[in-house]
Amino acid sequence: MDSTVVNTSAENKRWGGGIEPLKASYGKMMMWFFLTSDSLTFTGFLAAYGFSRFKFADSWPIADDVFTHVPFIHGNYPMIFVAFMTFILIMSSVTMVLAVDAGHQMKKAKVSLYMFLTILGGFIFLSSQAYEWTTFIKGGYGAVGTHGGNIIQFVDASGERVALKDFAIAESSDRTQHARKDGLWFSGEKALPSFTFEEVLAGFEANPGVFVRTTYTAEDGHKTILSRSESLRELRTKGKNVVEGANLIQNEYGPPLFANYFFFITGFHGFHVSIGVMLNIIIFFNVLIGTYERRRSYEMVEKVGLYWHFVDLVWVFVFTFFYLV
């Protein structure tokens, strides 16, 4: 019986019956195909966000007014924490590059170290994103919703945001939050706001140093602040309910559409980062037990590195669209 000898030399590698294109292995080619398709998905999301951002440009929230929180520090620090998150993710991409380079040199100890640092950077980023989501959902100041679906915010004479708790006059009330135990006909009710609209209105009328800031952007790029008389008229004629924090239905920072995009796009990216961290952990333990040392190839580190760099690159675009534009 005749036998066929297949040439498997380095100059003529074959997989699936064909020569490797661009000198890339089958695994790396499939990773590139996946990343290409995934980049189209993110492109669609960001394009939709850009369209909405342009269409509602006058009422869209300003990032410096929204992302001002820093853990364990009180005060307004626009974009500081987001910049920290971005720096951590970029540095984790650097450590991944170093891990891949160490793998090419067959240096197991260095691969282990840089993979660990990459995983640590991923955990810090995800923890930071969880904090950012929490503060965004909880809110920091509160606002009043109008009958037309817009938002009324409150500022002092210098233009700094004023929280509802700083001027609202709380009154005794018998209003309680409904619970399932109150009756079989009732399924549940969302948490009640800290104040009623009437309490906010009474406190606003009693504090002449508080003004209304609308969601509409003036020519100087800042939101329009009304005079005291205009503020009273705006609140009395258009005010409807108290809005605290942000969710898919209401948003104290501006249009609910902004919150919808924020949760969906940053959440989708966070999901990708979570997958990347899990993949890195699996590869990290394989490095520790010497799997790739025995294979004489750390190509798996390079494959997961491609995915991690992609996640990093996508965040650069998300950061630009959401926080800088």
Rosetta silent file (secondary structure, phi, psi, omega in degrees, C-alpha in Angstrom):
SEQUENCE: MDSTVVNTSAENKRWGGGIEPLKASYGKMMMWFFLTSDSLTFTGFLAAYGFSRFKFADSWPIADDVFTHVPFIHGNYPMIFVAFMTFILIMSSVTMVLAVDAGHQMKKAKVSLYMFLTILGGFIFLSSQAYEWTTFIKGGYGAVGTHGGNIIQFVDASGERVALKDFAIAESSDRTQHARKDGLWFSGEKALPSFTFEEVLAGFEANPGVFVRTTYTAEDGHKTILSRSESLRELRTKGKNVVEGANLIQNEYGPPLFANYFFFITGFHGFHVSIGVMLNIIIFFNVLIGTYERRRSYEMVEKVGLYWHFVDLVWVFVFTFFYLV
SCORE:     score description
SCORE:     0.000 S_00000001
   1 L     0.000  130.811 -179.764    0.000    0.000    0.000 S_00000001
   2 L   -74.962  147.574  177.007    1.316    3.382   -1.028 S_00000001
   3 L  -124.236  146.089 -179.346    1.679    6.017    1.634 S_00000001
   4 L  -104.397  129.769  178.570    1.703    9.789    1.198 S_00000001
   5 L   -98.475  125.214 -179.014    4.243   11.873    3.023 S_00000001
   6 L   -98.203  128.783  179.332    3.077   15.358    3.994 S_00000001
   7 L   -76.313  117.714 -178.781    5.692   18.089    4.171 S_00000001
   8 L  -118.512   28.666 -179.702    5.356   19.785    7.573 S_00000001
   9 L   -68.440  164.426 -177.897    8.504   21.881    7.498 S_00000001
  10 H   -61.911  -29.629 -177.135    8.543   25.396    8.930 S_00000001
  11 H   -78.325  -16.072 -174.306    8.630   26.858    5.421 S_00000001
  12 H  -140.454   54.587 -179.971    5.466   25.030    4.313 S_00000001
  13 L   -65.512  146.603 -178.717    3.178   24.605    7.324 S_00000001
  14 E  -133.436  142.418  168.510   -0.264   23.223    6.560 S_00000001
  15 E  -142.575  134.113 -179.854   -3.595   23.157    8.369 S_00000001
  16 L    62.601   22.902  177.202   -6.837   21.828    6.925 S_00000001
  17 L    90.775    1.050 -178.384   -5.086   21.036    3.660 S_00000001
  18 E  -130.125  161.835  178.701   -3.860   24.551    2.934 S_00000001
  19 E   -76.426  140.865 -178.300   -0.794   26.698    3.530 S_00000001
  20 L   -61.419  123.479  176.630   -1.049   29.118    6.445 S_00000001
  21 H   -74.795  141.672  177.153   -1.948   32.619    5.170 S_00000001
  22 H    55.730   24.047  179.481    0.247   35.480    6.365 S_00000001
  23 H    56.658   31.204  178.827    2.310   32.944    8.335 S_00000001
  24 L  -107.063  142.911  179.052   -0.411   32.868   10.998 S_00000001
  25 L   -72.248  166.527  179.703   -1.601   29.722   12.723 S_00000001
  26 H   -58.826  -44.143 -177.791   -5.176   28.524   12.447 S_00000001
  27 H   -61.697  -42.783 -179.792   -5.935   29.645   16.022 S_00000001
  28 H   -69.706  -35.466  177.569   -4.688   33.185   15.473 S_00000001
  29 H   -63.324  -42.762  179.584   -6.567   33.477   12.187 S_00000001
  30 H   -66.910  -34.562  175.854   -9.829   32.474   13.893 S_00000001
  31 H   -64.609  -41.645  177.856   -9.176   34.991   16.665 S_00000001
  32 H   -63.717  -39.540  177.163   -8.694   37.715   14.064 S_00000001
  33 H   -61.796  -44.252  179.359  -11.961   36.707   12.365 S_00000001
  34 H   -63.100  -45.668 -178.340  -13.800   36.909   15.689 S_00000001
  35 H   -64.326  -35.163  177.741  -12.295   40.286   16.579 S_00000001
  36 H   -63.898  -46.205  179.267  -13.226   41.660   13.165 S_00000001
  37 H   -65.818  -38.762 -179.918  -16.867   40.634   13.563 S_00000001
  38 H   -68.445  -34.119  177.720  -16.970   41.915   17.141 S_00000001
  39 H   -65.002  -32.666  176.937  -15.523   45.266   16.085 S_00000001
  40 H   -66.961  -35.476  177.420  -18.428   45.650   13.655 S_00000001
  41 H   -63.600  -49.110  178.781  -20.850   45.113   16.546 S_00000001
  42 H   -63.840  -35.319  178.197  -19.218   47.836   18.637 S_00000001
  43 H   -61.248  -41.801  178.128  -19.096   50.088   15.577 S_00000001
  44 H   -62.871  -43.128  179.375  -22.854   49.767   15.201 S_00000001
  45 H   -62.980  -47.072 -176.985  -23.451   50.612   18.867 S_00000001
  46 H   -69.638  -32.330  176.560  -21.184   53.652   18.814 S_00000001
  47 H   -66.332  -40.713  176.939  -22.655   54.849   15.510 S_00000001
  48 H   -63.963  -40.771  177.025  -26.151   54.683   17.027 S_00000001
  49 H   -62.765  -44.600  179.952  -24.902   56.599   20.063 S_00000001
  50 H   -61.384  -38.518  178.143  -23.294   59.216   17.841 S_00000001
  51 H   -63.483  -46.455  179.871  -26.536   59.676   15.898 S_00000001
  52 H   -66.054  -39.165  179.042  -28.559   60.185   19.085 S_00000001
  53 H   -61.426  -39.917  179.657  -25.881   62.459   20.526 S_00000001
  54 H   -72.571  -39.890 -176.816  -26.043   64.650   17.433 S_00000001
  55 H   -67.020  -38.353 -178.309  -29.842   64.645   17.240 S_00000001
  56 L  -111.062   40.368 -174.800  -30.300   65.701   20.885 S_00000001
  57 L   -59.777  -35.736 -175.565  -27.143   67.810   21.143 S_00000001
  58 L   -69.107  -30.185 -175.861  -28.881   70.700   22.909 S_00000001
  59 L  -110.933    3.074 -176.874  -30.163   68.586   25.800 S_00000001
  60 L   -71.479  139.282 -179.435  -27.470   65.891   26.004 S_00000001
  61 L   -62.002  147.760  174.624  -25.664   65.728   29.392 S_00000001
  62 L   -90.818  127.670 -173.473  -22.149   67.172   29.654 S_00000001
  63 H   -56.929  -37.135 -179.017  -19.713   64.508   30.861 S_00000001
  64 H   -65.048  -19.895  177.908  -17.977   66.906   33.259 S_00000001
  65 H   -91.523  -13.880 -174.578  -21.307   67.365   35.064 S_00000001
  66 H  -102.755  -51.479 -172.900  -22.051   63.641   35.291 S_00000001
  67 L   -97.726   78.845 -174.111  -18.839   61.724   36.010 S_00000001
  68 L  -118.663    0.301 -173.750  -17.491   63.673   38.974 S_00000001
  69 L   -89.350  145.014  173.942  -17.181   61.043   41.698 S_00000001
  70 E  -133.915  130.870 -178.113  -13.961   59.654   43.154 S_00000001
  71 L   -56.955  136.590  174.229  -13.992   56.867   45.795 S_00000001
  72 L    67.862    6.316 -179.898  -13.361   57.994   49.382 S_00000001
  73 E  -128.153  126.691  178.861  -13.069   61.634   48.300 S_00000001
  74 L   -91.421  144.621  178.978  -15.898   64.156   48.554 S_00000001
  75 L   124.874  178.122 -179.912  -16.273   66.918   46.009 S_00000001
  76 L   -97.600  118.345  178.244  -16.418   67.447   42.262 S_00000001
  77 L  -134.162   77.886 -174.536  -13.548   65.927   40.281 S_00000001
  78 L   -56.686  126.817  170.237  -14.721   65.731   36.644 S_00000001
  79 L    69.830   -1.426 -177.130  -13.295   62.827   34.650 S_00000001
  80 H   -63.755  -48.202 -176.488  -10.544   62.040   37.184 S_00000001
  81 H   -69.945  -37.020  177.404  -11.793   58.568   38.031 S_00000001
  82 H   -64.395  -38.666  176.506  -12.599   57.727   34.405 S_00000001
  83 H   -63.232  -38.377  177.001   -9.066   58.768   33.452 S_00000001
  84 H   -62.289  -45.161  178.077   -7.757   56.437   36.177 S_00000001
  85 H   -58.565  -44.945 -179.267   -9.797   53.545   34.774 S_00000001
  86 H   -63.348  -42.434  178.622   -8.466   54.209   31.286 S_00000001
  87 H   -60.880  -43.507 -179.979   -4.881   54.361   32.528 S_00000001
  88 H   -61.890  -43.572 -178.430   -5.250   51.023   34.340 S_00000001
  89 H   -67.451  -39.712  178.216   -6.649   49.285   31.263 S_00000001
  90 H   -64.527  -41.511  178.522   -3.933   50.694   28.999 S_00000001
  91 H   -65.492  -34.031  176.779   -1.227   49.590   31.441 S_00000001
  92 H   -66.590  -29.850  175.131   -2.738   46.095   31.546 S_00000001
  93 H   -69.402  -35.243  176.551   -2.342   46.024   27.760 S_00000001
  94 H   -64.118  -45.258  179.621    1.328   46.936   28.228 S_00000001
  95 H   -65.206  -30.890  176.403    1.860   44.064   30.664 S_00000001
  96 H   -67.728  -38.783  175.473    0.159   41.736   28.180 S_00000001
  97 H   -59.907  -42.971  179.467    2.646   42.813   25.500 S_00000001
  98 H   -65.579  -35.007  178.031    5.475   42.039   27.907 S_00000001
  99 H   -66.212  -42.677  178.615    3.949   38.623   28.652 S_00000001
 100 H   -64.040  -42.912  179.155    3.780   37.773   24.945 S_00000001
 101 H   -62.973  -40.986  177.809    7.373   38.918   24.438 S_00000001
 102 H   -65.235  -33.412  177.254    8.536   36.813   27.392 S_00000001
 103 H   -65.947  -37.043  176.991    6.706   33.844   25.877 S_00000001
 104 H   -63.573  -29.679  179.521    8.630   34.250   22.642 S_00000001
 105 L   -92.065    3.696  178.924   11.807   34.048   24.707 S_00000001
 106 L    57.879   43.307  178.309   10.486   30.986   26.600 S_00000001
 107 L  -107.604   92.875 -173.872   10.810   32.745   29.975 S_00000001
 108 H   -60.686  -42.790 -176.933    8.132   31.137   32.088 S_00000001
 109 H   -61.857  -43.157 -179.652    8.703   33.243   35.232 S_00000001
 110 H   -69.837  -37.649  176.635    8.303   36.530   33.374 S_00000001
 111 H   -59.750  -44.149 -179.968    5.229   35.295   31.513 S_00000001
 112 H   -61.412  -44.472 -178.310    3.664   34.368   34.862 S_00000001
 113 H   -63.380  -49.417 -176.387    4.470   37.757   36.388 S_00000001
 114 H   -71.191  -31.776  174.662    3.134   39.836   33.509 S_00000001
 115 H   -65.537  -40.385  177.898    0.024   37.676   33.141 S_00000001
 116 H   -61.966  -43.308  179.306   -0.686   38.179   36.858 S_00000001
 117 H   -65.305  -35.613  177.168   -0.310   41.953   36.480 S_00000001
 118 H   -64.656  -45.029  178.154   -2.652   41.900   33.473 S_00000001
 119 H   -62.174  -42.474  178.933   -5.281   39.993   35.454 S_00000001
 120 H   -61.152  -43.133  177.241   -4.881   42.413   38.365 S_00000001
 121 H   -61.387  -39.110  177.566   -5.398   45.371   36.017 S_00000001
 122 H   -63.554  -42.146  178.229   -8.555   43.737   34.660 S_00000001
 123 H   -64.152  -41.269  179.296   -9.954   43.250   38.172 S_00000001
 124 H   -63.957  -42.435  179.335   -9.210   46.869   39.096 S_00000001
 125 H   -62.811  -46.138 -179.502  -10.923   48.111   35.937 S_00000001
 126 H   -64.122  -39.181  177.210  -14.031   45.980   36.541 S_00000001
 127 H   -64.380  -40.129  178.239  -14.197   47.106   40.183 S_00000001
 128 H   -65.164  -39.822  178.674  -13.885   50.719   39.060 S_00000001
 129 H   -67.206  -36.391  176.516  -16.650   50.240   36.512 S_00000001
 130 H   -63.227  -40.720  176.871  -18.881   48.697   39.188 S_00000001
 131 H   -63.986  -42.129 -179.569  -18.294   51.780   41.362 S_00000001
 132 H   -63.486  -42.252  176.801  -19.063   54.068   38.428 S_00000001
 133 H   -62.111  -43.549 -178.289  -22.318   52.238   37.711 S_00000001
 134 H   -61.019  -47.269 -179.827  -23.301   52.391   41.374 S_00000001
 135 H   -67.279  -34.778  178.959  -22.773   56.144   41.651 S_00000001
 136 H   -67.362  -42.228  179.960  -24.516   56.725   38.320 S_00000001
 137 H   -69.660  -41.975 -177.591  -27.568   54.690   39.381 S_00000001
 138 H   -72.365  -38.104 -178.096  -27.712   56.198   42.850 S_00000001
 139 L    81.365  164.113 -178.096  -27.146   59.781   41.723 S_00000001
 140 L  -122.495  -21.779 -173.249  -25.586   62.554   43.714 S_00000001
 141 L  -126.011  -39.490 -173.341  -27.907   65.540   43.638 S_00000001
 142 L    87.771  160.273 -179.442  -31.388   64.711   42.471 S_00000001
 143 E  -156.183 -178.982  177.859  -33.555   66.703   40.079 S_00000001
 144 E  -120.874  130.380  176.195  -37.150   67.390   39.148 S_00000001
 145 E   -84.774  148.564 -179.395  -38.834   65.892   36.115 S_00000001
 146 E  -103.800  168.841  177.678  -41.138   68.019   33.977 S_00000001
 147 L   -65.393  -25.458  179.560  -44.422   67.220   32.264 S_00000001
 148 L   -86.847    0.234  178.616  -42.580   67.328   28.949 S_00000001
 149 L    92.213    3.727  177.718  -40.059   64.688   30.029 S_00000001
 150 L   -87.842 -178.181 -176.598  -37.135   67.056   30.606 S_00000001
 151 E  -123.635  136.694  173.713  -35.066   67.516   33.748 S_00000001
 152 E  -109.403  119.868  177.701  -34.759   70.533   36.056 S_00000001
 153 E  -106.598  166.634 -175.206  -31.495   70.701   38.016 S_00000001
 154 E  -125.920  137.880 -178.436  -30.541   73.098   40.786 S_00000001
 155 E  -136.513  165.136  174.494  -27.415   75.237   41.223 S_00000001
 156 L   -93.466 -172.565 -175.795  -26.155   78.016   43.476 S_00000001
 157 L   -62.484  -26.553 -179.743  -25.144   81.526   42.431 S_00000001
 158 L   -87.789   -2.660  179.279  -21.724   80.287   41.254 S_00000001
 159 L    92.385    3.059  179.018  -23.263   77.601   39.030 S_00000001
 160 L   -80.499  141.724 -179.519  -22.317   74.630   41.264 S_00000001
 161 E   -60.166  143.555  177.058  -24.872   71.825   41.596 S_00000001
 162 L  -120.245  129.092 -179.863  -27.032   71.840   44.719 S_00000001
 163 L   -76.811  150.005  179.555  -28.473   68.597   46.091 S_00000001
 164 H   -58.612  -36.085 -177.954  -32.168   68.378   46.907 S_00000001
 165 H   -65.948  -16.413 -177.586  -31.347   67.471   50.511 S_00000001
 166 H   -83.181  -14.580 -179.592  -29.599   70.834   50.941 S_00000001
 167 L  -139.873  -17.771 -179.413  -32.726   72.920   50.473 S_00000001
 168 L   -64.484  142.558  179.896  -35.856   70.731   50.325 S_00000001
 169 L  -101.479  105.864 -178.293  -38.174   71.080   53.347 S_00000001
 170 L   -72.740  136.980  177.778  -39.186   67.625   54.543 S_00000001
 171 L  -121.782  153.139  178.077  -42.724   67.297   55.873 S_00000001
 172 L   -67.574  138.555 -177.356  -44.346   64.512   57.852 S_00000001
 173 L  -146.907  147.362  177.673  -46.251   62.134   55.612 S_00000001
 174 L   -91.898    3.616 -178.178  -48.205   58.926   55.950 S_00000001
 175 L   -69.828  124.753  179.461  -47.088   57.781   52.496 S_00000001
 176 L  -124.799  156.390  178.995  -45.383   54.385   52.701 S_00000001
 177 L   -75.923  131.141  178.647  -43.861   52.164   50.106 S_00000001
 178 L   -71.014  146.415  177.034  -46.143   49.349   48.988 S_00000001
 179 L  -130.837  164.498 -178.898  -44.904   45.795   49.414 S_00000001
 180 H   -59.193  -32.690 -177.492  -46.135   42.440   48.184 S_00000001
 181 H   -68.480  -12.783 -178.722  -47.420   41.612   51.657 S_00000001
 182 H   -72.241  -18.247  179.670  -49.906   44.505   51.408 S_00000001
 183 L   171.195  149.124 -178.456  -52.174   42.499   49.132 S_00000001
 184 L   -66.885  -23.395 -178.229  -52.267   39.722   46.568 S_00000001
 185 L   -75.071  -15.556 -173.715  -53.288   42.233   43.912 S_00000001
 186 L  -108.500  135.088 -176.054  -50.058   44.171   44.268 S_00000001
 187 L  -100.790  -22.534 -178.613  -46.729   42.895   42.993 S_00000001
 188 L   152.095  165.465 -179.273  -44.299   45.558   44.219 S_00000001
 189 L  -145.845  142.339  178.676  -43.239   49.197   43.984 S_00000001
 190 L   -67.699  162.012 -177.138  -39.950   50.917   43.336 S_00000001
 191 L   -60.104  140.793  179.401  -38.245   52.789   46.154 S_00000001
 192 L   -74.594  147.405  176.102  -39.820   56.112   47.021 S_00000001
 193 L   -67.331  161.357 -177.714  -37.776   59.289   46.418 S_00000001
 194 L   -65.935  -29.078 -178.530  -36.293   61.048   49.422 S_00000001
 195 L  -136.347  156.579  171.899  -38.583   64.044   48.903 S_00000001
 196 L   -88.594  166.078  178.380  -41.873   64.828   47.222 S_00000001
 197 H   -62.610  -38.109 -179.935  -42.160   67.512   44.569 S_00000001
 198 H   -62.891  -37.087  178.519  -44.103   69.714   46.996 S_00000001
 199 H   -68.537  -37.852  177.697  -41.240   69.523   49.532 S_00000001
 200 H   -67.319  -43.338 -179.829  -38.704   70.481   46.862 S_00000001
 201 H   -62.705  -43.322  179.785  -40.865   73.384   45.684 S_00000001
 202 H   -64.088  -42.060  178.464  -41.340   74.677   49.225 S_00000001
 203 H   -66.504  -36.916  179.095  -37.610   74.488   49.930 S_00000001
 204 H   -66.149  -41.955  179.209  -36.786   76.207   46.647 S_00000001
 205 H   -65.088  -29.377 -178.234  -39.145   79.072   47.394 S_00000001
 206 H   -87.264   -5.014 -178.314  -37.571   79.492   50.838 S_00000001
 207 L  -124.025   93.482 -177.286  -33.976   79.605   49.493 S_00000001
 208 L   -67.751  -11.436 -179.848  -33.395   82.607   47.197 S_00000001
 209 L   -88.419    6.047  179.985  -29.790   81.527   46.557 S_00000001
 210 L  -108.193  138.244 -177.227  -30.858   78.463   44.575 S_00000001
 211 E  -128.469  163.298  178.466  -31.509   78.635   40.826 S_00000001
 212 E   -92.833  133.856  171.300  -32.805   76.313   38.108 S_00000001
 213 E  -115.788  124.509 -179.087  -30.458   74.902   35.496 S_00000001
 214 E   -83.945  174.852  178.235  -32.104   73.448   32.421 S_00000001
 215 E   -88.651    1.842 -177.063  -30.794   70.604   30.277 S_00000001
 216 E   -89.829  136.769 -175.596  -30.365   72.914   27.282 S_00000001
 217 E   -89.574  132.351  178.237  -26.851   73.965   26.302 S_00000001
 218 L   -84.455 -179.232 -177.547  -26.066   77.632   25.759 S_00000001
 219 L   -66.474  -24.941 -179.622  -23.627   79.067   23.207 S_00000001
 220 L   -82.000    2.089  178.465  -20.761   78.924   25.722 S_00000001
 221 L    88.897   -0.209  178.727  -21.097   75.133   25.965 S_00000001
 222 L  -107.091  159.627  178.608  -22.634   75.169   29.462 S_00000001
 223 E   -69.254  147.696 -176.035  -26.184   74.415   30.507 S_00000001
 224 E   -73.429  128.620  176.772  -28.553   77.394   30.705 S_00000001
 225 E  -107.207  126.286 -177.716  -29.099   78.834   34.199 S_00000001
 226 L   -85.945  157.290  173.866  -32.310   80.799   34.693 S_00000001
 227 L   -68.549  171.309 -177.249  -32.783   83.921   36.751 S_00000001
 228 H   -61.957  -44.849 -179.900  -34.539   83.639   40.083 S_00000001
 229 H   -66.749  -41.418  177.308  -37.919   84.730   38.713 S_00000001
 230 H   -65.364  -36.273  179.286  -37.574   82.494   35.677 S_00000001
 231 H   -63.258  -44.799  179.190  -36.528   79.625   37.951 S_00000001
 232 H   -61.967  -44.061 -179.623  -39.659   80.000   40.100 S_00000001
 233 H   -66.069  -41.073  179.630  -41.896   80.088   37.041 S_00000001
 234 H   -61.707  -45.074 -177.084  -40.139   77.089   35.466 S_00000001
 235 H   -70.985  -41.217 -177.435  -40.470   74.959   38.584 S_00000001
 236 H   -69.840  -38.750 -174.307  -44.053   75.927   39.369 S_00000001
 237 H   -89.770  -27.799 -174.155  -45.430   75.491   35.863 S_00000001
 238 H  -113.733  -17.599 -177.869  -43.402   72.545   34.565 S_00000001
 239 E   -63.990  141.815 -176.876  -42.308   70.584   37.653 S_00000001
 240 E  -130.967  -54.468 -173.751  -43.891   67.173   38.075 S_00000001
 241 E  -149.986  163.364  179.104  -41.909   64.649   40.142 S_00000001
 242 E   -87.843  134.198  178.871  -38.605   64.076   41.909 S_00000001
 243 E  -119.678  124.454  178.832  -35.918   62.144   40.015 S_00000001
 244 L  -125.287  121.920  178.891  -32.979   60.589   41.871 S_00000001
 245 L    78.395 -161.897 -176.465  -30.204   58.755   40.049 S_00000001
 246 E  -140.528  142.545  172.593  -30.502   57.102   36.674 S_00000001
 247 L  -150.309 -165.210 -176.354  -32.129   54.002   35.241 S_00000001
 248 L   -76.275   -8.950 -176.652  -33.710   52.931   31.959 S_00000001
 249 L  -108.564  -41.814 -179.634  -36.810   55.053   32.597 S_00000001
 250 L  -137.046  158.994 -172.509  -35.586   58.284   34.180 S_00000001
 251 E  -152.000  116.786 -177.344  -32.257   60.051   34.508 S_00000001
 252 L   -70.329  -11.521 -178.241  -31.404   62.982   36.766 S_00000001
 253 L   -91.803  -16.359 -177.350  -28.565   63.984   34.418 S_00000001
 254 L   159.173 -147.527 -178.387  -30.665   64.452   31.285 S_00000001
 255 L   -61.180  140.352  176.217  -32.549   62.356   28.699 S_00000001
 256 H   -57.497  -26.373 -179.746  -33.173   58.698   29.651 S_00000001
 257 H   -60.295  -34.232  177.813  -31.666   57.746   26.284 S_00000001
 258 H   -62.081  -45.153  178.896  -28.251   58.773   27.597 S_00000001
 259 H   -64.917  -38.693  178.934  -28.566   56.329   30.505 S_00000001
 260 H   -59.906  -47.311  178.392  -29.770   53.581   28.162 S_00000001
 261 H   -64.736  -40.799 -178.770  -26.700   53.943   25.952 S_00000001
 262 H   -60.466  -50.863 -178.924  -24.425   54.212   28.980 S_00000001
 263 H   -63.821  -41.610 -174.405  -25.655   50.995   30.563 S_00000001
 264 H   -72.464  -49.784 -174.128  -25.747   49.056   27.317 S_00000001
 265 H   -73.508  -47.998  178.723  -22.439   50.060   25.732 S_00000001
 266 H   -67.539  -32.950  176.689  -20.280   50.221   28.874 S_00000001
 267 H   -67.664  -39.811  178.067  -21.974   47.065   30.153 S_00000001
 268 H   -64.563  -40.617  176.853  -21.299   45.251   26.883 S_00000001
 269 H   -67.204  -41.705  177.708  -17.666   46.321   27.058 S_00000001
 270 H   -60.571  -35.644  175.814  -17.478   45.294   30.721 S_00000001
 271 H   -62.330  -41.313  177.372  -18.806   41.868   29.728 S_00000001
 272 H   -64.335  -40.483  177.989  -15.941   41.556   27.233 S_00000001
 273 H   -63.592  -40.447  178.780  -13.433   42.556   29.902 S_00000001
 274 H   -61.002  -43.673  176.461  -14.889   39.919   32.250 S_00000001
 275 H   -61.856  -41.886  179.410  -14.474   37.242   29.581 S_00000001
 276 H   -62.895  -39.905  178.074  -10.916   38.439   28.988 S_00000001
 277 H   -63.414  -43.809  179.360  -10.070   38.207   32.683 S_00000001
 278 H   -63.088  -42.358  177.557  -11.414   34.650   32.849 S_00000001
 279 H   -62.851  -42.298  179.483   -9.422   33.648   29.767 S_00000001
 280 H   -62.931  -37.761  178.824   -6.300   35.228   31.227 S_00000001
 281 H   -64.314  -43.319  178.907   -6.787   33.314   34.490 S_00000001
 282 H   -61.681  -47.195  179.901   -7.049   30.000   32.602 S_00000001
 283 H   -64.377  -38.298 -179.677   -3.938   30.753   30.547 S_00000001
 284 H   -59.443  -45.220 -179.940   -2.130   31.972   33.681 S_00000001
 285 H   -70.222  -32.750  174.801   -2.644   28.661   35.481 S_00000001
 286 H   -65.179  -36.075  175.824   -1.598   26.744   32.394 S_00000001
 287 H   -64.279  -43.373 -177.568    1.608   28.777   32.390 S_00000001
 288 H   -61.947  -39.813 -177.777    2.189   27.960   36.073 S_00000001
 289 L   -85.470    2.213  173.262    1.836   24.200   35.577 S_00000001
 290 L    82.868   19.163 -178.422    4.176   24.288   32.574 S_00000001
 291 H   -58.747  -48.016 -175.835    1.696   23.363   29.829 S_00000001
 292 H   -79.676  -22.428  174.840    3.190   25.724   27.252 S_00000001
 293 H   -66.395  -40.017  179.164    6.722   25.019   28.405 S_00000001
 294 H   -70.191  -33.348  178.356    6.212   21.379   27.451 S_00000001
 295 H   -75.492  -15.001 -175.672    4.702   22.389   24.105 S_00000001
 296 L    62.349   31.509  179.347    7.694   24.663   23.506 S_00000001
 297 L  -156.869  130.878  176.183    5.215   27.362   22.431 S_00000001
 298 L  -106.612   35.359 -177.314    3.411   30.187   24.238 S_00000001
 299 H   -63.906  -29.267  178.790    1.102   30.892   21.321 S_00000001
 300 H   -62.734  -34.891  176.147   -1.975   30.673   23.584 S_00000001
 301 H   -64.236  -38.937  179.294   -0.675   33.696   25.476 S_00000001
 302 H   -67.313  -38.186  179.739   -0.432   35.538   22.178 S_00000001
 303 H   -64.404  -48.971  179.387   -3.982   34.566   21.204 S_00000001
 304 H   -68.316  -26.351  175.749   -5.533   35.806   24.427 S_00000001
 305 H   -64.975  -38.271  176.871   -3.289   38.858   24.132 S_00000001
 306 H   -59.996  -43.300  179.172   -4.952   39.746   20.819 S_00000001
 307 H   -64.015  -41.967 -177.697   -8.341   39.658   22.529 S_00000001
 308 H   -66.771  -39.023  177.058   -7.116   41.784   25.430 S_00000001
 309 H   -65.328  -35.777  177.214   -5.645   44.423   23.110 S_00000001
 310 H   -62.773  -45.574  178.212   -8.959   44.515   21.264 S_00000001
 311 H   -59.246  -40.798  178.821  -10.839   45.160   24.525 S_00000001
 312 H   -64.569  -44.936 -179.268   -8.374   47.935   25.317 S_00000001
 313 H   -63.969  -41.053  178.986   -8.771   49.523   21.883 S_00000001
 314 H   -61.699  -39.208  179.746  -12.573   49.427   22.089 S_00000001
 315 H   -63.565  -33.160  177.255  -12.444   51.228   25.439 S_00000001
 316 H   -59.604  -41.452  178.251  -10.444   54.034   23.820 S_00000001
 317 H   -71.607  -41.288  178.145  -13.367   54.611   21.439 S_00000001
 318 H   -62.283  -43.189  178.435  -15.985   54.258   24.190 S_00000001
 319 H   -60.329  -42.238 -179.476  -14.009   56.701   26.338 S_00000001
 320 H   -66.110  -46.364 -176.665  -13.808   59.161   23.451 S_00000001
 321 H   -68.616  -45.841 -171.735  -17.508   58.964   22.547 S_00000001
 322 H   -83.130  -37.345 -167.849  -18.960   58.966   26.049 S_00000001
 323 H  -109.338  -21.518 -175.129  -16.580   61.099   28.062 S_00000001
 324 H  -108.118  -33.710 -176.476  -14.732   63.441   25.703 S_00000001
 325 L   -81.284    0.000    0.000  -17.126   64.351   22.895 S_00000001
